[in-house]
Short mmCIF file of C-alpha atoms and ligand atoms in Angstrom, two decimals:
data_model
loop_
_atom_site.label_atom_id
_atom_site.label_comp_id
_atom_site.label_asym_id
_atom_site.label_seq_id
_atom_site.Cartn_x
_atom_site.Cartn_y
_atom_site.Cartn_z
CA MET E 28 0.00 0.00 0.00
CA ARG E 29 1.31 3.40 -0.84
CA ALA E 30 -0.12 6.74 0.28
CA PRO E 31 1.49 10.08 -0.61
CA GLY E 32 1.72 13.27 1.42
CA ARG E 33 0.05 16.44 0.26
CA VAL E 34 0.61 20.15 0.04
CA ASN E 35 -2.31 22.54 -0.04
CA LEU E 36 -1.73 25.12 -2.78
CA ILE E 37 -4.59 27.37 -1.64
CA GLY E 38 -7.77 27.27 0.44
CA ASP E 39 -6.78 26.89 4.08
CA HIS E 40 -9.24 26.68 6.96
CA THR E 41 -12.08 26.43 4.49
CA ASP E 42 -12.72 22.67 4.59
CA TYR E 43 -14.48 22.43 7.96
CA THR E 44 -17.14 24.93 6.90
CA GLY E 45 -17.79 23.05 3.67
CA GLY E 46 -15.79 25.40 1.46
CA PHE E 47 -13.19 24.99 -1.27
CA CYS E 48 -9.51 24.09 -1.31
CA LEU E 49 -6.93 23.09 -3.89
CA PRO E 50 -4.27 20.66 -2.68
CA MET E 51 -2.05 18.26 -4.60
CA ALA E 52 -0.69 14.87 -3.60
CA ILE E 53 3.13 14.90 -3.72
CA ASP E 54 5.91 12.57 -4.85
CA ARG E 55 6.80 11.51 -1.31
CA SER E 56 4.90 8.75 0.35
CA ILE E 57 4.48 6.10 3.02
CA GLU E 58 4.42 2.41 2.09
CA ILE E 59 3.24 -0.55 4.12
CA HIS E 60 4.23 -4.08 3.17
CA GLY E 61 2.89 -7.01 5.14
CA ALA E 62 0.17 -9.62 5.45
CA PRO E 63 -2.84 -10.50 7.59
CA SER E 64 -2.05 -12.53 10.71
CA ASP E 65 -4.02 -14.75 13.07
CA ASP E 66 -3.22 -12.98 16.33
CA PRO E 67 -5.61 -10.15 17.33
CA PHE E 68 -3.09 -7.31 16.88
CA VAL E 69 -1.93 -4.94 14.18
CA ARG E 70 1.86 -4.97 14.47
CA LEU E 71 3.84 -2.47 12.41
CA SER E 72 7.51 -1.70 12.63
CA THR E 73 9.41 1.21 11.16
CA GLU E 74 12.99 2.40 11.26
CA GLY E 75 14.00 4.51 14.23
CA GLU E 76 10.76 4.12 16.22
CA ALA E 77 9.33 1.63 18.70
CA ASP E 78 6.85 -0.78 17.08
CA ALA E 79 3.14 -0.06 16.89
CA VAL E 80 1.27 -2.93 18.55
CA VAL E 81 -2.46 -2.26 18.51
CA GLY E 82 -5.13 -4.64 19.76
CA LEU E 83 -8.11 -5.11 17.44
CA ASP E 84 -10.37 -4.02 20.33
CA VAL E 85 -8.40 -0.81 21.07
CA GLU E 86 -10.66 1.71 22.84
CA ARG E 87 -8.54 4.84 23.38
CA PRO E 88 -6.30 5.48 20.35
CA ASP E 89 -5.24 8.84 21.82
CA ALA E 90 -3.60 7.04 24.78
CA VAL E 91 -1.57 4.54 22.71
CA GLU E 92 2.25 4.65 22.76
CA PRO E 93 4.44 5.32 20.85
CA GLU E 94 2.74 8.39 19.47
CA TRP E 95 2.84 7.39 15.81
CA ALA E 96 0.87 4.25 16.70
CA ARG E 97 -2.13 6.45 17.63
CA TYR E 98 -2.95 6.93 13.94
CA VAL E 99 -2.75 3.17 13.40
CA ALA E 100 -4.98 2.70 16.45
CA GLY E 101 -7.45 5.29 15.15
CA VAL E 102 -7.82 3.35 11.91
CA VAL E 103 -8.18 0.04 13.77
CA ALA E 104 -10.89 1.56 15.99
CA GLU E 105 -12.80 2.84 12.94
CA ALA E 106 -12.29 -0.16 10.66
CA ARG E 107 -12.49 -2.94 13.30
CA PRO E 108 -10.79 -5.52 11.07
CA SER E 109 -11.53 -9.16 11.87
CA HIS E 110 -7.88 -10.20 11.43
CA GLY E 111 -4.58 -8.96 12.74
CA PHE E 112 -1.85 -7.66 10.45
CA ARG E 113 1.93 -7.71 10.56
CA GLY E 114 3.95 -5.36 8.40
CA ILE E 115 6.72 -2.87 7.83
CA VAL E 116 6.24 0.85 7.25
CA SER E 117 8.75 2.72 5.09
CA SER E 118 8.60 6.37 4.19
CA THR E 119 10.07 9.07 1.99
CA LEU E 120 7.67 11.56 3.56
CA PRO E 121 9.15 13.60 6.41
CA ALA E 122 7.07 13.12 9.57
CA GLY E 123 5.70 16.11 11.43
CA ALA E 124 6.68 18.50 8.66
CA GLY E 125 3.19 19.62 7.68
CA LEU E 126 3.00 17.35 4.62
CA SER E 127 0.20 15.19 6.07
CA SER E 128 2.29 12.24 7.11
CA SER E 129 -0.50 11.35 9.55
CA ALA E 130 -3.17 11.25 6.82
CA ALA E 131 -0.83 9.22 4.60
CA LEU E 132 -0.25 6.73 7.43
CA GLU E 133 -3.98 6.46 8.12
CA VAL E 134 -4.81 5.84 4.47
CA ALA E 135 -1.99 3.31 3.98
CA CYS E 136 -3.13 1.49 7.16
CA ALA E 137 -6.75 1.46 6.07
CA LEU E 138 -5.77 -0.07 2.73
CA ALA E 139 -3.48 -2.58 4.44
CA LEU E 140 -6.35 -3.63 6.71
CA GLY E 141 -8.58 -4.21 3.70
CA VAL E 142 -10.93 -1.23 4.05
CA ASP E 143 -13.03 -0.87 0.90
CA ALA E 144 -11.34 1.75 -1.29
CA SER E 145 -13.97 1.89 -4.03
CA ASP E 146 -15.53 5.06 -2.57
CA PRO E 147 -12.75 7.62 -1.99
CA VAL E 148 -15.00 9.94 0.01
CA ALA E 149 -16.07 7.15 2.38
CA LEU E 150 -12.44 6.05 2.80
CA ALA E 151 -11.42 9.66 3.50
CA GLY E 152 -14.21 9.96 6.08
CA LEU E 153 -13.05 6.83 7.89
CA CYS E 154 -9.47 8.13 8.00
CA GLN E 155 -10.67 11.58 9.16
CA ARG E 156 -12.55 9.95 12.06
CA ALA E 157 -9.40 7.93 12.83
CA GLU E 158 -7.42 11.20 12.96
CA HIS E 159 -9.98 12.73 15.34
CA ARG E 160 -9.70 9.69 17.63
CA ALA E 161 -5.90 9.79 17.52
CA ARG E 162 -5.38 13.48 18.01
CA GLY E 163 -8.59 15.00 19.38
CA VAL E 164 -8.50 17.96 16.96
CA PRO E 165 -11.63 18.51 14.81
CA THR E 166 -9.81 18.66 11.46
CA GLY E 167 -11.58 18.69 8.10
CA LEU E 168 -11.36 16.34 5.11
CA LEU E 169 -8.72 18.19 3.09
CA ASP E 170 -5.71 16.02 3.91
CA GLN E 171 -7.37 12.63 3.49
CA LEU E 172 -9.15 13.59 0.25
CA ALA E 173 -5.89 14.89 -1.23
CA VAL E 174 -3.91 11.81 -0.20
CA ILE E 175 -6.52 9.45 -1.65
CA GLY E 176 -7.63 11.37 -4.73
CA GLY E 177 -4.36 12.81 -6.10
CA VAL E 178 -3.85 12.79 -9.87
CA ALA E 179 -0.35 12.97 -11.41
CA GLY E 180 0.38 16.40 -12.87
CA HIS E 181 -2.77 17.89 -11.33
CA GLY E 182 -4.06 19.71 -8.29
CA LEU E 183 -7.49 18.83 -6.94
CA LEU E 184 -10.24 21.39 -6.58
CA LEU E 185 -12.15 20.08 -3.55
CA ASP E 186 -15.69 21.09 -2.79
CA CYS E 187 -16.12 20.15 0.84
CA THR E 188 -19.93 20.37 0.74
CA ALA E 189 -20.61 18.47 -2.48
CA LEU E 190 -17.58 16.25 -1.66
CA THR E 191 -16.32 16.38 -5.22
CA LEU E 192 -12.71 16.29 -6.42
CA THR E 193 -12.01 18.02 -9.73
CA PRO E 194 -8.49 17.62 -11.19
CA VAL E 195 -6.90 20.91 -12.25
CA LEU E 196 -3.96 20.67 -14.65
CA LEU E 197 -0.86 22.29 -13.17
CA PRO E 198 2.03 23.80 -15.15
CA PRO E 199 4.75 21.32 -16.20
CA PRO E 200 7.97 21.29 -14.11
CA SER E 201 9.77 22.96 -17.01
CA ASP E 202 7.59 26.07 -16.43
CA ALA E 203 7.16 26.16 -12.66
CA GLU E 204 8.19 24.43 -9.47
CA TRP E 205 6.35 23.94 -6.19
CA VAL E 206 8.79 24.39 -3.33
CA VAL E 207 7.79 23.47 0.21
CA ILE E 208 9.86 24.91 3.05
CA HIS E 209 9.42 23.71 6.60
CA ALA E 210 9.40 26.72 8.84
CA GLY E 211 9.02 25.41 12.36
CA ALA E 212 7.61 22.60 14.45
CA ARG E 213 4.04 22.83 15.58
CA SER E 214 1.42 20.73 17.22
CA LEU E 215 -2.13 21.18 15.97
CA ALA E 216 -3.32 20.03 19.39
CA GLN E 217 -1.62 23.07 20.96
CA SER E 218 -2.40 25.47 18.14
CA GLY E 219 -5.40 27.76 17.75
CA TYR E 220 -7.02 25.26 15.36
CA THR E 221 -9.87 24.20 17.65
CA ASP E 222 -10.50 27.85 18.62
CA ARG E 223 -10.85 28.72 14.95
CA VAL E 224 -13.36 25.91 14.42
CA HIS E 225 -15.42 27.37 17.28
CA GLU E 226 -15.07 30.94 15.99
CA LEU E 227 -16.37 29.85 12.58
CA ALA E 228 -19.29 28.08 14.27
CA ALA E 229 -20.01 31.37 16.07
CA ALA E 230 -19.97 33.18 12.72
CA GLU E 231 -22.38 30.64 11.23
CA ALA E 232 -24.76 31.11 14.17
CA VAL E 233 -25.13 34.73 12.99
CA ILE E 234 -24.97 34.56 9.17
CA GLY E 235 -25.63 30.89 8.31
CA PRO E 236 -23.25 28.78 6.21
CA VAL E 237 -20.04 30.75 5.61
CA ARG E 238 -19.68 28.92 2.32
CA ASN E 239 -22.72 30.76 0.96
CA ALA E 240 -21.92 34.12 2.57
CA SER E 241 -20.68 37.27 0.84
CA LEU E 242 -18.20 39.75 2.26
CA ARG E 243 -21.19 42.02 2.83
CA ASP E 244 -22.93 39.35 4.94
CA VAL E 245 -19.78 39.08 7.05
CA GLU E 246 -20.06 42.76 8.01
CA ALA E 247 -23.20 41.88 10.00
CA ILE E 248 -21.18 39.85 12.52
CA PRO E 249 -20.94 42.02 15.65
CA ASP E 250 -17.86 40.41 17.22
CA PRO E 251 -14.80 41.89 15.46
CA VAL E 252 -12.63 38.79 15.92
CA VAL E 253 -15.29 36.39 14.65
CA ARG E 254 -15.93 38.81 11.78
CA ARG E 255 -12.28 38.71 10.71
CA ARG E 256 -12.17 34.91 10.87
CA ALA E 257 -15.24 34.68 8.65
CA ARG E 258 -13.84 37.30 6.28
CA HIS E 259 -10.78 35.11 5.77
CA VAL E 260 -12.88 32.07 4.91
CA VAL E 261 -15.27 33.89 2.56
CA SER E 262 -12.42 35.59 0.72
CA GLU E 263 -10.31 32.39 0.68
CA ASN E 264 -13.13 30.41 -0.95
CA GLN E 265 -13.17 33.02 -3.73
CA ARG E 266 -9.37 32.88 -4.02
CA VAL E 267 -9.49 29.11 -4.60
CA HIS E 268 -11.60 29.73 -7.71
CA ASP E 269 -9.42 32.67 -8.79
CA PHE E 270 -6.30 30.52 -8.41
CA ALA E 271 -7.85 27.62 -10.36
CA SER E 272 -8.79 30.02 -13.19
CA ALA E 273 -5.34 31.62 -13.28
CA ILE E 274 -3.49 28.28 -13.26
CA GLY E 275 -5.91 26.93 -15.88
CA ALA E 276 -5.07 29.89 -18.13
CA ALA E 277 -1.30 29.39 -17.52
CA ASP E 278 -1.27 32.80 -15.79
CA LEU E 279 1.42 31.95 -13.26
CA ALA E 280 1.93 35.55 -12.15
CA GLY E 281 -1.80 35.84 -11.47
CA ALA E 282 -1.80 32.54 -9.54
CA GLY E 283 1.17 33.75 -7.47
CA ASP E 284 -0.62 37.01 -6.63
CA VAL E 285 -3.62 35.05 -5.34
CA MET E 286 -1.29 32.92 -3.17
CA ASN E 287 0.24 36.09 -1.72
CA ALA E 288 -3.22 37.47 -0.97
CA SER E 289 -4.10 34.20 0.74
CA HIS E 290 -1.07 34.47 2.97
CA ALA E 291 -1.94 38.05 3.92
CA SER E 292 -5.46 36.98 4.87
CA LEU E 293 -4.24 34.01 6.94
CA SER E 294 -1.73 36.26 8.68
CA THR E 295 -3.95 39.25 9.48
CA ASP E 296 -7.59 38.10 9.52
CA PHE E 297 -7.11 34.47 10.55
CA GLU E 298 -3.95 34.94 12.65
CA SER E 299 -2.68 31.43 11.97
CA SER E 300 0.77 32.47 10.75
CA THR E 301 3.86 33.33 12.79
CA ALA E 302 6.32 36.23 12.57
CA ALA E 303 9.02 33.87 11.23
CA ILE E 304 6.72 32.54 8.50
CA ASP E 305 5.60 36.05 7.51
CA GLU E 306 9.26 36.99 7.19
CA LEU E 307 10.06 33.87 5.15
CA CYS E 308 7.20 34.59 2.75
CA ARG E 309 8.38 38.20 2.33
CA THR E 310 11.93 37.05 1.57
CA LEU E 311 10.68 34.49 -0.93
CA VAL E 312 8.43 36.84 -2.87
CA ASP E 313 11.30 39.34 -3.08
CA THR E 314 13.43 36.65 -4.73
CA SER E 315 13.72 36.84 -8.50
CA GLY E 316 11.62 34.15 -10.19
CA VAL E 317 9.34 33.52 -7.19
CA LEU E 318 5.73 34.13 -8.16
CA GLY E 319 3.96 33.55 -4.85
CA ALA E 320 4.42 32.12 -1.36
CA ARG E 321 2.02 31.31 1.46
CA ILE E 322 1.73 29.39 4.68
CA THR E 323 0.06 26.04 3.98
CA GLY E 324 -1.91 23.59 6.09
CA GLY E 325 -2.99 23.91 9.69
CA GLY E 326 -0.77 26.88 10.56
CA TRP E 327 1.06 28.12 13.66
CA GLY E 328 4.26 26.73 12.13
CA GLY E 329 4.48 23.96 9.56
CA CYS E 330 5.27 24.77 5.95
CA VAL E 331 5.30 27.51 3.35
CA VAL E 332 4.55 26.62 -0.27
CA ALA E 333 6.03 28.73 -3.06
CA LEU E 334 5.32 28.83 -6.80
CA ALA E 335 8.58 29.60 -8.57
CA ARG E 336 10.31 29.50 -11.92
CA PRO E 337 12.53 26.39 -12.14
CA GLY E 338 15.68 26.85 -10.06
CA ALA E 339 14.63 30.20 -8.55
CA ILE E 340 14.67 28.71 -5.03
CA ASP E 341 17.59 26.55 -3.94
CA PRO E 342 16.06 24.11 -1.41
CA THR E 343 19.49 23.31 0.03
CA ARG E 344 19.59 26.85 1.48
CA PHE E 345 17.03 25.70 4.05
CA ASP E 346 17.18 23.06 6.78
CA ARG E 347 14.15 21.25 5.45
CA ALA E 348 12.83 22.14 1.99
CA TRP E 349 11.66 20.08 -0.93
CA VAL E 350 10.74 20.61 -4.57
CA VAL E 351 7.58 18.52 -4.90
CA GLU E 352 5.64 17.33 -7.92
CA PRO E 353 1.91 16.70 -8.26
CA SER E 354 1.43 12.95 -7.99
CA ALA E 355 -1.10 10.14 -7.97
CA GLY E 356 -3.07 9.38 -4.83
CA ALA E 357 -3.02 6.26 -2.65
CA THR E 358 -2.77 2.86 -4.30
CA VAL E 359 -2.89 -0.76 -3.34
CA LEU E 360 0.44 -2.18 -4.53
CA ALA E 361 0.81 -5.72 -5.76
CA THR E 362 2.82 -7.63 -3.15
C1 GLA D 16 -5.03 20.80 8.67
C2 GLA D 16 -6.33 20.00 8.72
C3 GLA D 16 -7.16 20.21 7.46
C4 GLA D 16 -7.34 21.68 7.13
C5 GLA D 16 -6.00 22.42 7.21
C6 GLA D 16 -6.18 23.91 7.07
O1 GLA D 16 -4.19 20.31 7.67
O2 GLA D 16 -6.05 18.62 8.88
O3 GLA D 16 -8.41 19.56 7.59
O4 GLA D 16 -8.32 22.27 7.96
O5 GLA D 16 -5.32 22.16 8.44
O6 GLA D 16 -6.63 24.21 5.79
#
């Protein structure tokens, strides 16, 4: 089983109010090789970590040790397989770097345990529930849908209400590169993520679904903080469409401008960036050949994604940076 990581090109903090986002699966992935076993445990080993040993009747995935085994346990608790499994996990996807290594692990585990993969949305939902059990943070469907539904050479326009995935052709690597730069450790559990979910719920209590709201509707929200959060989401949903149109028309400068506007909104209205990431984005966009740069994913650390002319950013200048290519989603490999 192979499941890639993902990078979200635009549309952050829009998924949990049923909005739009545009991620791509990347050319770094997690693989699980193994076979069903007769003992009632899922046993996975991986280099440099203690083994994951998860009983088929696991009740509290969030309390399982070592920590990486919590995602395995979350999947076991959701899938309740009738057989154990014994296998080896290998990875080219850096863990904890904001590239959705947890979603990739969940999806690879689900496939290894024989979860039906014929309905990508149902599979993503199972893995999302596994993530909630493992981590206790009410994350949306973005990561799991991207990991499962990726299409080589394409981004995916996700509609998180209709639950549709529309491939969007991205420029070839000879025209543009996607560079992901890790800008600092973070833990979503200790971030403002859950607060933002509640603030958006407070906005929806006043104006109804944020997905259907206009910037004018947002002005009716009396609380200034909640108003700014909602303004980010309403404007970000529009930017996803603007970005898709620009990329579709090979207008890379236009697409980069929309990414920069997204970063500004996440930094000021949503307040999910950090001073170091704001500085990194400024430095990148001032670099010749860089078209746009923005914080990507959950925020409060994690990664920046930049759209750049080939070679404009040297990834070796950074501690942890990668040029990534849009890749196919999760697959069941022949063993
Ligand atoms: C994390 C969550 C996603 C999404 C992003 C922000 O990656 O897992 O569901 O909310 O943050 O866009």
